[in-house]
Amino acid sequence: MQLLGKTNINFVGLRKYAFFLSAILVTVGAIAMVQLIRGQSNLGIDFAGGTSVQLKFEKPFQLDKARHALEINGFKDCELQQFTEGNKLLIQVKKTTAIPLGKVADKIVSIFTKEFTDNKFLVDSTTEIGPKVGKNLQHDTIIAVIFSAIGMIVYLAWRFEFSFGVAAAVATFHDVLSVLGIFHILGKEVNLLLVTALLTLAGYSLTDTVVVYDRIRENLRLRPRDPLADVMNSSINEVLSRTIVTSLTVFLVLVPLFFFGGEVIHDFSFALLIGIIIGTYSSIFVASPIVYQWRKDKKVRIRTRR
Amino acid sequence: MRRSIQWRAGLILLLLALSILFLTPTLIDPLPQWWRKVLPVEKIHLGLDLRGGMHLLLEVEVQKAVESAMDKYASDIKDTLTKKDISFQQVERNSAGKISVLLTDTKANDRFNLIRSDQFANLKVASFLEREGKYQYLLELNPKEVKSIEDSAIRQGLETIRNRIDQFGVTEPVIAPQGENQILIQLPGVKDPQRAVELIGRTALLEFKLVDEENSLEEALKGNMPPGSEILYQKAADKETGVVTRRPFLLKKRALMTGDVLTDARTRIKSDFNEPYVSIDFDARGARLFDQITAENVKKRLAIVLDNNVYSAPVIQERISGGKAQISGSFTPDEAADLAIVLRAGALPAPVKIIQNVTVGPSLGQDSIDRGIRAAIIGSILVVVFMAFYYRFSGLIADWALILNIIYLMGALASMRATLTLPGIAGIILAIGMAVDSNVLMFERIREELRQGKTVRAAVDAGYDKALFTIIDSHVTTLITALVLFQFGTGPIKGFAVTLSLGVMINLFSALIGTKVIFDWINFKKQLKTLSI
């Protein structure tokens, strides 16, 4: 069985449109990033510090009543999220209030015990994180991301050429930023689990890019006299069915995770789902066209020997 | 060719057997007795996010340990000066954390200098002032001593907390120092997190203080605190309504005795009221001290103070010798048991502050596992079916590689005592995605070669050959990322890095050897004219 026959699409020629679309995605992502750094974005309590409590009620409850109960007991600025399945309620208090850490969760639980006497509940999870821990986590995460970017550029620069290494890194960051931007627009929270999802996606997108680069390198060796654009186009076309099949199989794993995985990994699998789409798009329309834009006037001195 | 196939197949089966061996303890519970004797018993550990439990990060307030050491030095100096009849006007620790000593004549100054360099070598003079015949010293601890106090505060704190948790009864706890002054605690499957937090976080400094009966409590409450006294409270919760009342006590500041002379603490039940209390035993020095204190203070009230809360303040009826005392209060049995644990385990040398507390309830943990496993099974089935459908017979070979991968990865996780967390599962998803991708890469290549009219054997060989470097490149780049994340990442990111890097390495093996050997074997058995791909 075959999804695609032989295709002959001029991907490099379409780069202007792709760059335009990508510019929008990356700009939104960059704005999200700036907002993150400024602390204006919806930073999860892993990074910002704060308290979250998830309760599981026996019977359905009214969100307004829960909010009211918290407000009259001194919790004005908290975020409530309701999961209708299983009557679950997630309460997040970002800035640690006057109550010392270790007591906010207790307070919230006791408020609900008092106000919801007719509806018993279980405490599914509580998380309390001091601001210092959040800062440390932020720092460690940034360091880890920077070093892995450097490592991967160095390897790709050695295996291919500097421009390929940089373009692969750019394509990867493009994907990560785009998903971050989409999450920002949707008002979703940036937490450690999202960071893990972004890293997973970075790994996936990188693999995708490397596969295309590999074919380009091989074809450059076979057809040294052909124009770069032609070599690139036929390379992308040749691996196109592989790209689509692979994306499809990863999609097949993620869809059940998104629908049946439970609330903890719902956002996580959502990030991966849109990430796969963007990652597939970028390995076709962004990664190689960047190299083309960069190298079209000079001869590509790639390590065709392997 | 035959030898090569045998050799590779043997390696694959050997690793498969090893993986299954390591996986058995995870799958079979309980293990038969004979297994436990020689074979591995390590299970795949589930992270707290999956099975429920507590994750605590404590910060040891080491500066408090340094402050109390300074207090001790100040009172030592005071005692020495008094004993040796050296006149002084003031010895105390000031708010800047230094000991200020004020002497009023030259002779005192000379004698103090001798004692200082001899007995208090750990203290150095931060500043010295001579004015109108008075001599003022500001003393501070030398940095080496400060460091050693801080280190021992953390070490002792760790030890004390370990003791408390051991006695609380948690299986597989993790208690480890982290960073400069932090302690990481993981308690899987804790049912009553609030109780655990109180047990761990309590300083448990036990003190015996006399009630100040010469001065009026009312006056002190109004703000006229007599020097050398303080007000502490007794908290009592009404058992019916749960309302907590606070009853003030005016106490002498100086502790006559502290909990470091304890040898044991046990809960007992008062037979007449059926009320639990804690009975404590003193060591020889403590027994002597307690005997002396009770003898000197008959008919006075002695308050038992734990972490600045008054537990009880009974009137001393008679001299108590024999080295036993009891702490009563309106305890629940759990409270009494926990009090006994903290007293037995000893006081923390410095207070601790909880800076991170993540608690996952057992129901959510179980829910996460159930849903995660269900989703993973559905996803795997979809992929397996898709591959078999899309690549026909060759797809089945890819499915074989996929199953091999999962078993190898689980076996490796079990043998390395790695902990599986939610982000770890993300790593597995990516690794499985890459495993499928490797096969897709090769199959697409083989299809290309077949289209060019090559024989099955030549197409398979060329397909593998050409896909080889692509697979290596994509895996190595991912591996670099995973290793960096492992080195620099913390917590969840590390869990992700572990499964990802393992998955990538295992996949390289199963993609390049695991499937190829089957194609080779088929080609070796008979010359295929067509390949189902």
PDB file of N, CA, C and O in Angstrom, chain B residues 228-288:
ATOM      1  N   GLY B 228      13.816  38.462  81.945  1.00  0.00           N
ATOM      2  CA  GLY B 228      14.112  37.051  82.142  1.00  0.00           C
ATOM      3  C   GLY B 228      12.895  36.148  82.050  1.00  0.00           C
ATOM      4  O   GLY B 228      12.980  34.958  82.319  1.00  0.00           O
ATOM      5  N   SER B 229      11.746  36.729  81.676  1.00  0.00           N
ATOM      6  CA  SER B 229      10.561  35.888  81.530  1.00  0.00           C
ATOM      7  C   SER B 229       9.986  36.022  80.120  1.00  0.00           C
ATOM      8  O   SER B 229      10.381  36.898  79.353  1.00  0.00           O
ATOM      9  N   GLU B 230       9.072  35.124  79.797  1.00  0.00           N
ATOM     10  CA  GLU B 230       8.444  35.176  78.474  1.00  0.00           C
ATOM     11  C   GLU B 230       7.052  34.548  78.565  1.00  0.00           C
ATOM     12  O   GLU B 230       6.737  33.842  79.529  1.00  0.00           O
ATOM     13  N   ILE B 231       6.244  34.857  77.560  1.00  0.00           N
ATOM     14  CA  ILE B 231       4.912  34.250  77.539  1.00  0.00           C
ATOM     15  C   ILE B 231       4.854  33.192  76.443  1.00  0.00           C
ATOM     16  O   ILE B 231       5.219  33.450  75.302  1.00  0.00           O
ATOM     17  N   LEU B 232       4.455  31.987  76.811  1.00  0.00           N
ATOM     18  CA  LEU B 232       4.233  30.937  75.817  1.00  0.00           C
ATOM     19  C   LEU B 232       2.823  30.400  76.012  1.00  0.00           C
ATOM     20  O   LEU B 232       2.221  30.600  77.070  1.00  0.00           O
ATOM     21  N   TYR B 233       2.317  29.720  74.964  1.00  0.00           N
ATOM     22  CA  TYR B 233       0.913  29.316  75.015  1.00  0.00           C
ATOM     23  C   TYR B 233       0.734  27.810  75.027  1.00  0.00           C
ATOM     24  O   TYR B 233       1.543  27.063  74.476  1.00  0.00           O
ATOM     25  N   GLN B 234      -0.336  27.405  75.633  1.00  0.00           N
ATOM     26  CA  GLN B 234      -0.749  26.013  75.549  1.00  0.00           C
ATOM     27  C   GLN B 234      -1.945  25.953  74.617  1.00  0.00           C
ATOM     28  O   GLN B 234      -2.929  26.654  74.826  1.00  0.00           O
ATOM     29  N   LYS B 235      -1.828  25.118  73.603  1.00  0.00           N
ATOM     30  CA  LYS B 235      -2.936  24.998  72.658  1.00  0.00           C
ATOM     31  C   LYS B 235      -3.743  23.768  73.005  1.00  0.00           C
ATOM     32  O   LYS B 235      -3.190  22.708  73.256  1.00  0.00           O
ATOM     33  N   ALA B 236      -5.052  23.941  73.018  1.00  0.00           N
ATOM     34  CA  ALA B 236      -5.897  22.791  73.277  1.00  0.00           C
ATOM     35  C   ALA B 236      -7.072  22.824  72.315  1.00  0.00           C
ATOM     36  O   ALA B 236      -7.717  23.853  72.147  1.00  0.00           O
ATOM     37  N   ALA B 237      -7.304  21.695  71.663  1.00  0.00           N
ATOM     38  CA  ALA B 237      -8.421  21.625  70.738  1.00  0.00           C
ATOM     39  C   ALA B 237      -9.574  20.894  71.412  1.00  0.00           C
ATOM     40  O   ALA B 237      -9.384  19.837  72.001  1.00  0.00           O
ATOM     41  N   ASP B 238     -10.735  21.496  71.337  1.00  0.00           N
ATOM     42  CA  ASP B 238     -11.918  20.826  71.875  1.00  0.00           C
ATOM     43  C   ASP B 238     -12.258  19.636  70.995  1.00  0.00           C
ATOM     44  O   ASP B 238     -12.345  19.755  69.779  1.00  0.00           O
ATOM     45  N   LYS B 239     -12.418  18.470  71.617  1.00  0.00           N
ATOM     46  CA  LYS B 239     -12.607  17.265  70.806  1.00  0.00           C
ATOM     47  C   LYS B 239     -13.928  17.266  70.052  1.00  0.00           C
ATOM     48  O   LYS B 239     -14.043  16.695  68.983  1.00  0.00           O
ATOM     49  N   GLU B 240     -14.946  17.925  70.621  1.00  0.00           N
ATOM     50  CA  GLU B 240     -16.257  17.935  69.970  1.00  0.00           C
ATOM     51  C   GLU B 240     -16.298  18.940  68.819  1.00  0.00           C
ATOM     52  O   GLU B 240     -16.602  18.583  67.699  1.00  0.00           O
ATOM     53  N   THR B 241     -15.925  20.181  69.124  1.00  0.00           N
ATOM     54  CA  THR B 241     -16.115  21.251  68.146  1.00  0.00           C
ATOM     55  C   THR B 241     -14.877  21.497  67.293  1.00  0.00           C
ATOM     56  O   THR B 241     -14.964  22.083  66.215  1.00  0.00           O
ATOM     57  N   GLY B 242     -13.715  21.055  67.768  1.00  0.00           N
ATOM     58  CA  GLY B 242     -12.496  21.302  67.021  1.00  0.00           C
ATOM     59  C   GLY B 242     -11.951  22.711  67.186  1.00  0.00           C
ATOM     60  O   GLY B 242     -10.989  23.101  66.537  1.00  0.00           O
ATOM     61  N   VAL B 243     -12.585  23.498  68.059  1.00  0.00           N
ATOM     62  CA  VAL B 243     -12.124  24.870  68.264  1.00  0.00           C
ATOM     63  C   VAL B 243     -10.849  24.864  69.117  1.00  0.00           C
ATOM     64  O   VAL B 243     -10.768  24.194  70.136  1.00  0.00           O
ATOM     65  N   VAL B 244      -9.839  25.588  68.628  1.00  0.00           N
ATOM     66  CA  VAL B 244      -8.562  25.613  69.329  1.00  0.00           C
ATOM     67  C   VAL B 244      -8.509  26.814  70.272  1.00  0.00           C
ATOM     68  O   VAL B 244      -8.781  27.946  69.865  1.00  0.00           O
ATOM     69  N   THR B 245      -8.206  26.544  71.530  1.00  0.00           N
ATOM     70  CA  THR B 245      -8.050  27.654  72.471  1.00  0.00           C
ATOM     71  C   THR B 245      -6.577  27.772  72.854  1.00  0.00           C
ATOM     72  O   THR B 245      -5.861  26.783  72.878  1.00  0.00           O
ATOM     73  N   ARG B 246      -6.138  28.996  73.134  1.00  0.00           N
ATOM     74  CA  ARG B 246      -4.741  29.228  73.515  1.00  0.00           C
ATOM     75  C   ARG B 246      -4.696  29.792  74.923  1.00  0.00           C
ATOM     76  O   ARG B 246      -5.296  30.825  75.208  1.00  0.00           O
ATOM     77  N   ARG B 247      -3.990  29.101  75.779  1.00  0.00           N
ATOM     78  CA  ARG B 247      -3.929  29.554  77.161  1.00  0.00           C
ATOM     79  C   ARG B 247      -2.516  30.047  77.442  1.00  0.00           C
ATOM     80  O   ARG B 247      -1.546  29.309  77.240  1.00  0.00           O
ATOM     81  N   PRO B 248      -2.361  31.307  77.891  1.00  0.00           N
ATOM     82  CA  PRO B 248      -1.017  31.859  78.082  1.00  0.00           C
ATOM     83  C   PRO B 248      -0.384  31.402  79.397  1.00  0.00           C
ATOM     84  O   PRO B 248      -1.075  31.158  80.381  1.00  0.00           O
ATOM     85  N   PHE B 249       0.940  31.281  79.381  1.00  0.00           N
ATOM     86  CA  PHE B 249       1.732  30.991  80.581  1.00  0.00           C
ATOM     87  C   PHE B 249       2.874  31.981  80.650  1.00  0.00           C
ATOM     88  O   PHE B 249       3.482  32.293  79.627  1.00  0.00           O
ATOM     89  N   LEU B 250       3.157  32.468  81.863  1.00  0.00           N
ATOM     90  CA  LEU B 250       4.346  33.304  82.048  1.00  0.00           C
ATOM     91  C   LEU B 250       5.460  32.388  82.561  1.00  0.00           C
ATOM     92  O   LEU B 250       5.339  31.787  83.636  1.00  0.00           O
ATOM     93  N   LEU B 251       6.510  32.252  81.763  1.00  0.00           N
ATOM     94  CA  LEU B 251       7.571  31.299  82.103  1.00  0.00           C
ATOM     95  C   LEU B 251       8.910  32.010  82.233  1.00  0.00           C
ATOM     96  O   LEU B 251       9.137  33.047  81.622  1.00  0.00           O
ATOM     97  N   LYS B 252       9.797  31.420  83.050  1.00  0.00           N
ATOM     98  CA  LYS B 252      11.190  31.870  83.070  1.00  0.00           C
ATOM     99  C   LYS B 252      11.820  31.498  81.739  1.00  0.00           C
ATOM    100  O   LYS B 252      11.622  30.380  81.247  1.00  0.00           O
ATOM    101  N   LYS B 253      12.574  32.434  81.165  1.00  0.00           N
ATOM    102  CA  LYS B 253      13.148  32.189  79.850  1.00  0.00           C
ATOM    103  C   LYS B 253      14.143  31.027  79.847  1.00  0.00           C
ATOM    104  O   LYS B 253      14.240  30.259  78.902  1.00  0.00           O
ATOM    105  N   ARG B 254      14.908  30.938  80.950  1.00  0.00           N
ATOM    106  CA  ARG B 254      16.000  29.971  80.969  1.00  0.00           C
ATOM    107  C   ARG B 254      15.457  28.551  81.071  1.00  0.00           C
ATOM    108  O   ARG B 254      14.627  28.248  81.934  1.00  0.00           O
ATOM    109  N   ALA B 255      15.926  27.676  80.180  1.00  0.00           N
ATOM    110  CA  ALA B 255      15.506  26.284  80.247  1.00  0.00           C
ATOM    111  C   ALA B 255      16.372  25.553  81.259  1.00  0.00           C
ATOM    112  O   ALA B 255      17.596  25.648  81.230  1.00  0.00           O
ATOM    113  N   LEU B 256      15.712  24.833  82.200  1.00  0.00           N
ATOM    114  CA  LEU B 256      16.471  24.097  83.204  1.00  0.00           C
ATOM    115  C   LEU B 256      17.089  22.842  82.601  1.00  0.00           C
ATOM    116  O   LEU B 256      18.111  22.347  83.046  1.00  0.00           O
ATOM    117  N   MET B 257      16.436  22.349  81.575  1.00  0.00           N
ATOM    118  CA  MET B 257      16.852  21.079  81.003  1.00  0.00           C
ATOM    119  C   MET B 257      16.301  21.018  79.585  1.00  0.00           C
ATOM    120  O   MET B 257      15.259  21.589  79.309  1.00  0.00           O
ATOM    121  N   THR B 258      17.016  20.335  78.682  1.00  0.00           N
ATOM    122  CA  THR B 258      16.468  20.178  77.329  1.00  0.00           C
ATOM    123  C   THR B 258      16.398  18.699  76.980  1.00  0.00           C
ATOM    124  O   THR B 258      16.887  17.850  77.714  1.00  0.00           O
ATOM    125  N   GLY B 259      15.807  18.427  75.828  1.00  0.00           N
ATOM    126  CA  GLY B 259      15.515  17.047  75.441  1.00  0.00           C
ATOM    127  C   GLY B 259      16.705  16.205  75.078  1.00  0.00           C
ATOM    128  O   GLY B 259      16.555  15.007  74.820  1.00  0.00           O
ATOM    129  N   ASP B 260      17.917  16.785  75.049  1.00  0.00           N
ATOM    130  CA  ASP B 260      19.069  15.978  74.631  1.00  0.00           C
ATOM    131  C   ASP B 260      19.468  14.933  75.666  1.00  0.00           C
ATOM    132  O   ASP B 260      20.358  14.121  75.415  1.00  0.00           O
ATOM    133  N   VAL B 261      18.818  14.963  76.835  1.00  0.00           N
ATOM    134  CA  VAL B 261      19.151  13.954  77.843  1.00  0.00           C
ATOM    135  C   VAL B 261      18.176  12.774  77.799  1.00  0.00           C
ATOM    136  O   VAL B 261      18.215  11.902  78.642  1.00  0.00           O
ATOM    137  N   LEU B 262      17.328  12.740  76.774  1.00  0.00           N
ATOM    138  CA  LEU B 262      16.349  11.658  76.651  1.00  0.00           C
ATOM    139  C   LEU B 262      16.990  10.375  76.152  1.00  0.00           C
ATOM    140  O   LEU B 262      17.877  10.415  75.312  1.00  0.00           O
ATOM    141  N   THR B 263      16.551   9.243  76.643  1.00  0.00           N
ATOM    142  CA  THR B 263      16.973   7.991  76.020  1.00  0.00           C
ATOM    143  C   THR B 263      15.811   7.317  75.321  1.00  0.00           C
ATOM    144  O   THR B 263      15.998   6.585  74.376  1.00  0.00           O
ATOM    145  N   ASP B 264      14.596   7.563  75.793  1.00  0.00           N
ATOM    146  CA  ASP B 264      13.465   6.893  75.168  1.00  0.00           C
ATOM    147  C   ASP B 264      12.186   7.683  75.414  1.00  0.00           C
ATOM    148  O   ASP B 264      12.084   8.434  76.389  1.00  0.00           O
ATOM    149  N   ALA B 265      11.236   7.486  74.523  1.00  0.00           N
ATOM    150  CA  ALA B 265       9.914   8.087  74.701  1.00  0.00           C
ATOM    151  C   ALA B 265       8.886   7.116  74.154  1.00  0.00           C
ATOM    152  O   ALA B 265       9.052   6.581  73.070  1.00  0.00           O
ATOM    153  N   ARG B 266       7.847   6.844  74.940  1.00  0.00           N
ATOM    154  CA  ARG B 266       6.833   5.852  74.537  1.00  0.00           C
ATOM    155  C   ARG B 266       5.445   6.396  74.848  1.00  0.00           C
ATOM    156  O   ARG B 266       5.278   7.153  75.799  1.00  0.00           O
ATOM    157  N   THR B 267       4.473   5.966  74.060  1.00  0.00           N
ATOM    158  CA  THR B 267       3.104   6.351  74.416  1.00  0.00           C
ATOM    159  C   THR B 267       2.536   5.321  75.381  1.00  0.00           C
ATOM    160  O   THR B 267       2.803   4.134  75.278  1.00  0.00           O
ATOM    161  N   ARG B 268       1.769   5.830  76.324  1.00  0.00           N
ATOM    162  CA  ARG B 268       1.078   4.945  77.265  1.00  0.00           C
ATOM    163  C   ARG B 268      -0.352   5.458  77.385  1.00  0.00           C
ATOM    164  O   ARG B 268      -0.660   6.568  76.970  1.00  0.00           O
ATOM    165  N   ILE B 269      -1.194   4.628  77.947  1.00  0.00           N
ATOM    166  CA  ILE B 269      -2.583   5.039  78.127  1.00  0.00           C
ATOM    167  C   ILE B 269      -2.865   5.141  79.628  1.00  0.00           C
ATOM    168  O   ILE B 269      -2.566   4.221  80.387  1.00  0.00           O
ATOM    169  N   LYS B 270      -3.426   6.276  80.023  1.00  0.00           N
ATOM    170  CA  LYS B 270      -3.853   6.418  81.420  1.00  0.00           C
ATOM    171  C   LYS B 270      -5.068   5.539  81.631  1.00  0.00           C
ATOM    172  O   LYS B 270      -6.063   5.670  80.910  1.00  0.00           O
ATOM    173  N   SER B 271      -4.983   4.638  82.602  1.00  0.00           N
ATOM    174  CA  SER B 271      -6.059   3.656  82.708  1.00  0.00           C
ATOM    175  C   SER B 271      -7.386   4.292  83.111  1.00  0.00           C
ATOM    176  O   SER B 271      -8.440   3.933  82.604  1.00  0.00           O
ATOM    177  N   ASP B 272      -7.333   5.288  84.001  1.00  0.00           N
ATOM    178  CA  ASP B 272      -8.611   5.820  84.500  1.00  0.00           C
ATOM    179  C   ASP B 272      -9.366   6.665  83.474  1.00  0.00           C
ATOM    180  O   ASP B 272     -10.589   6.627  83.407  1.00  0.00           O
ATOM    181  N   PHE B 273      -8.640   7.435  82.649  1.00  0.00           N
ATOM    182  CA  PHE B 273      -9.354   8.288  81.679  1.00  0.00           C
ATOM    183  C   PHE B 273      -9.289   7.749  80.254  1.00  0.00           C
ATOM    184  O   PHE B 273      -9.875   8.307  79.349  1.00  0.00           O
ATOM    185  N   ASN B 274      -8.532   6.674  80.100  1.00  0.00           N
ATOM    186  CA  ASN B 274      -8.333   6.116  78.766  1.00  0.00           C
ATOM    187  C   ASN B 274      -7.699   7.163  77.826  1.00  0.00           C
ATOM    188  O   ASN B 274      -8.039   7.261  76.665  1.00  0.00           O
ATOM    189  N   GLU B 275      -6.772   7.949  78.375  1.00  0.00           N
ATOM    190  CA  GLU B 275      -6.191   9.054  77.616  1.00  0.00           C
ATOM    191  C   GLU B 275      -4.708   8.779  77.373  1.00  0.00           C
ATOM    192  O   GLU B 275      -3.994   8.389  78.285  1.00  0.00           O
ATOM    193  N   PRO B 276      -4.259   8.949  76.136  1.00  0.00           N
ATOM    194  CA  PRO B 276      -2.853   8.661  75.896  1.00  0.00           C
ATOM    195  C   PRO B 276      -1.928   9.752  76.436  1.00  0.00           C
ATOM    196  O   PRO B 276      -2.295  10.926  76.463  1.00  0.00           O
ATOM    197  N   TYR B 277      -0.735   9.357  76.896  1.00  0.00           N
ATOM    198  CA  TYR B 277       0.296  10.309  77.274  1.00  0.00           C
ATOM    199  C   TYR B 277       1.635   9.747  76.835  1.00  0.00           C
ATOM    200  O   TYR B 277       1.710   8.602  76.398  1.00  0.00           O
ATOM    201  N   VAL B 278       2.668  10.572  76.915  1.00  0.00           N
ATOM    202  CA  VAL B 278       3.983  10.130  76.486  1.00  0.00           C
ATOM    203  C   VAL B 278       4.885  10.029  77.701  1.00  0.00           C
ATOM    204  O   VAL B 278       5.018  10.985  78.462  1.00  0.00           O
ATOM    205  N   SER B 279       5.455   8.848  77.886  1.00  0.00           N
ATOM    206  CA  SER B 279       6.362   8.694  79.015  1.00  0.00           C
ATOM    207  C   SER B 279       7.799   8.775  78.499  1.00  0.00           C
ATOM    208  O   SER B 279       8.115   8.196  77.457  1.00  0.00           O
ATOM    209  N   ILE B 280       8.634   9.547  79.201  1.00  0.00           N
ATOM    210  CA  ILE B 280      10.011   9.728  78.717  1.00  0.00           C
ATOM    211  C   ILE B 280      11.014   9.238  79.757  1.00  0.00           C
ATOM    212  O   ILE B 280      10.789   9.339  80.963  1.00  0.00           O
ATOM    213  N   ASP B 281      12.129   8.682  79.270  1.00  0.00           N
ATOM    214  CA  ASP B 281      13.213   8.217  80.134  1.00  0.00           C
ATOM    215  C   ASP B 281      14.432   9.094  79.927  1.00  0.00           C
ATOM    216  O   ASP B 281      14.767   9.428  78.796  1.00  0.00           O
ATOM    217  N   PHE B 282      15.104   9.440  81.023  1.00  0.00           N
ATOM    218  CA  PHE B 282      16.316  10.252  80.917  1.00  0.00           C
ATOM    219  C   PHE B 282      17.549   9.382  81.034  1.00  0.00           C
ATOM    220  O   PHE B 282      17.516   8.310  81.652  1.00  0.00           O
ATOM    221  N   ASP B 283      18.677   9.884  80.494  1.00  0.00           N
ATOM    222  CA  ASP B 283      19.941   9.193  80.730  1.00  0.00           C
ATOM    223  C   ASP B 283      20.445   9.573  82.131  1.00  0.00           C
ATOM    224  O   ASP B 283      19.777  10.330  82.855  1.00  0.00           O
ATOM    225  N   ALA B 284      21.631   9.063  82.527  1.00  0.00           N
ATOM    226  CA  ALA B 284      22.116   9.263  83.898  1.00  0.00           C
ATOM    227  C   ALA B 284      22.221  10.746  84.251  1.00  0.00           C
ATOM    228  O   ALA B 284      21.760  11.194  85.313  1.00  0.00           O
ATOM    229  N   ARG B 285      22.789  11.523  83.297  1.00  0.00           N
ATOM    230  CA  ARG B 285      22.943  12.948  83.558  1.00  0.00           C
ATOM    231  C   ARG B 285      21.581  13.612  83.693  1.00  0.00           C
ATOM    232  O   ARG B 285      21.335  14.411  84.590  1.00  0.00           O
ATOM    233  N   GLY B 286      20.663  13.226  82.795  1.00  0.00           N
ATOM    234  CA  GLY B 286      19.326  13.792  82.815  1.00  0.00           C
ATOM    235  C   GLY B 286      18.590  13.440  84.100  1.00  0.00           C
ATOM    236  O   GLY B 286      17.909  14.285  84.704  1.00  0.00           O
ATOM    237  N   ALA B 287      18.759  12.179  84.543  1.00  0.00           N
ATOM    238  CA  ALA B 287      18.090  11.745  85.760  1.00  0.00           C
ATOM    239  C   ALA B 287      18.578  12.563  86.954  1.00  0.00           C
ATOM    240  O   ALA B 287      17.784  13.013  87.790  1.00  0.00           O
ATOM    241  N   ARG B 288      19.900  12.795  86.970  1.00  0.00           N
ATOM    242  CA  ARG B 288      20.485  13.567  88.071  1.00  0.00           C
ATOM    243  C   ARG B 288      19.939  14.998  88.057  1.00  0.00           C
ATOM    244  O   ARG B 288      19.517  15.539  89.070  1.00  0.00           O
TER     245      ARG B 288
END
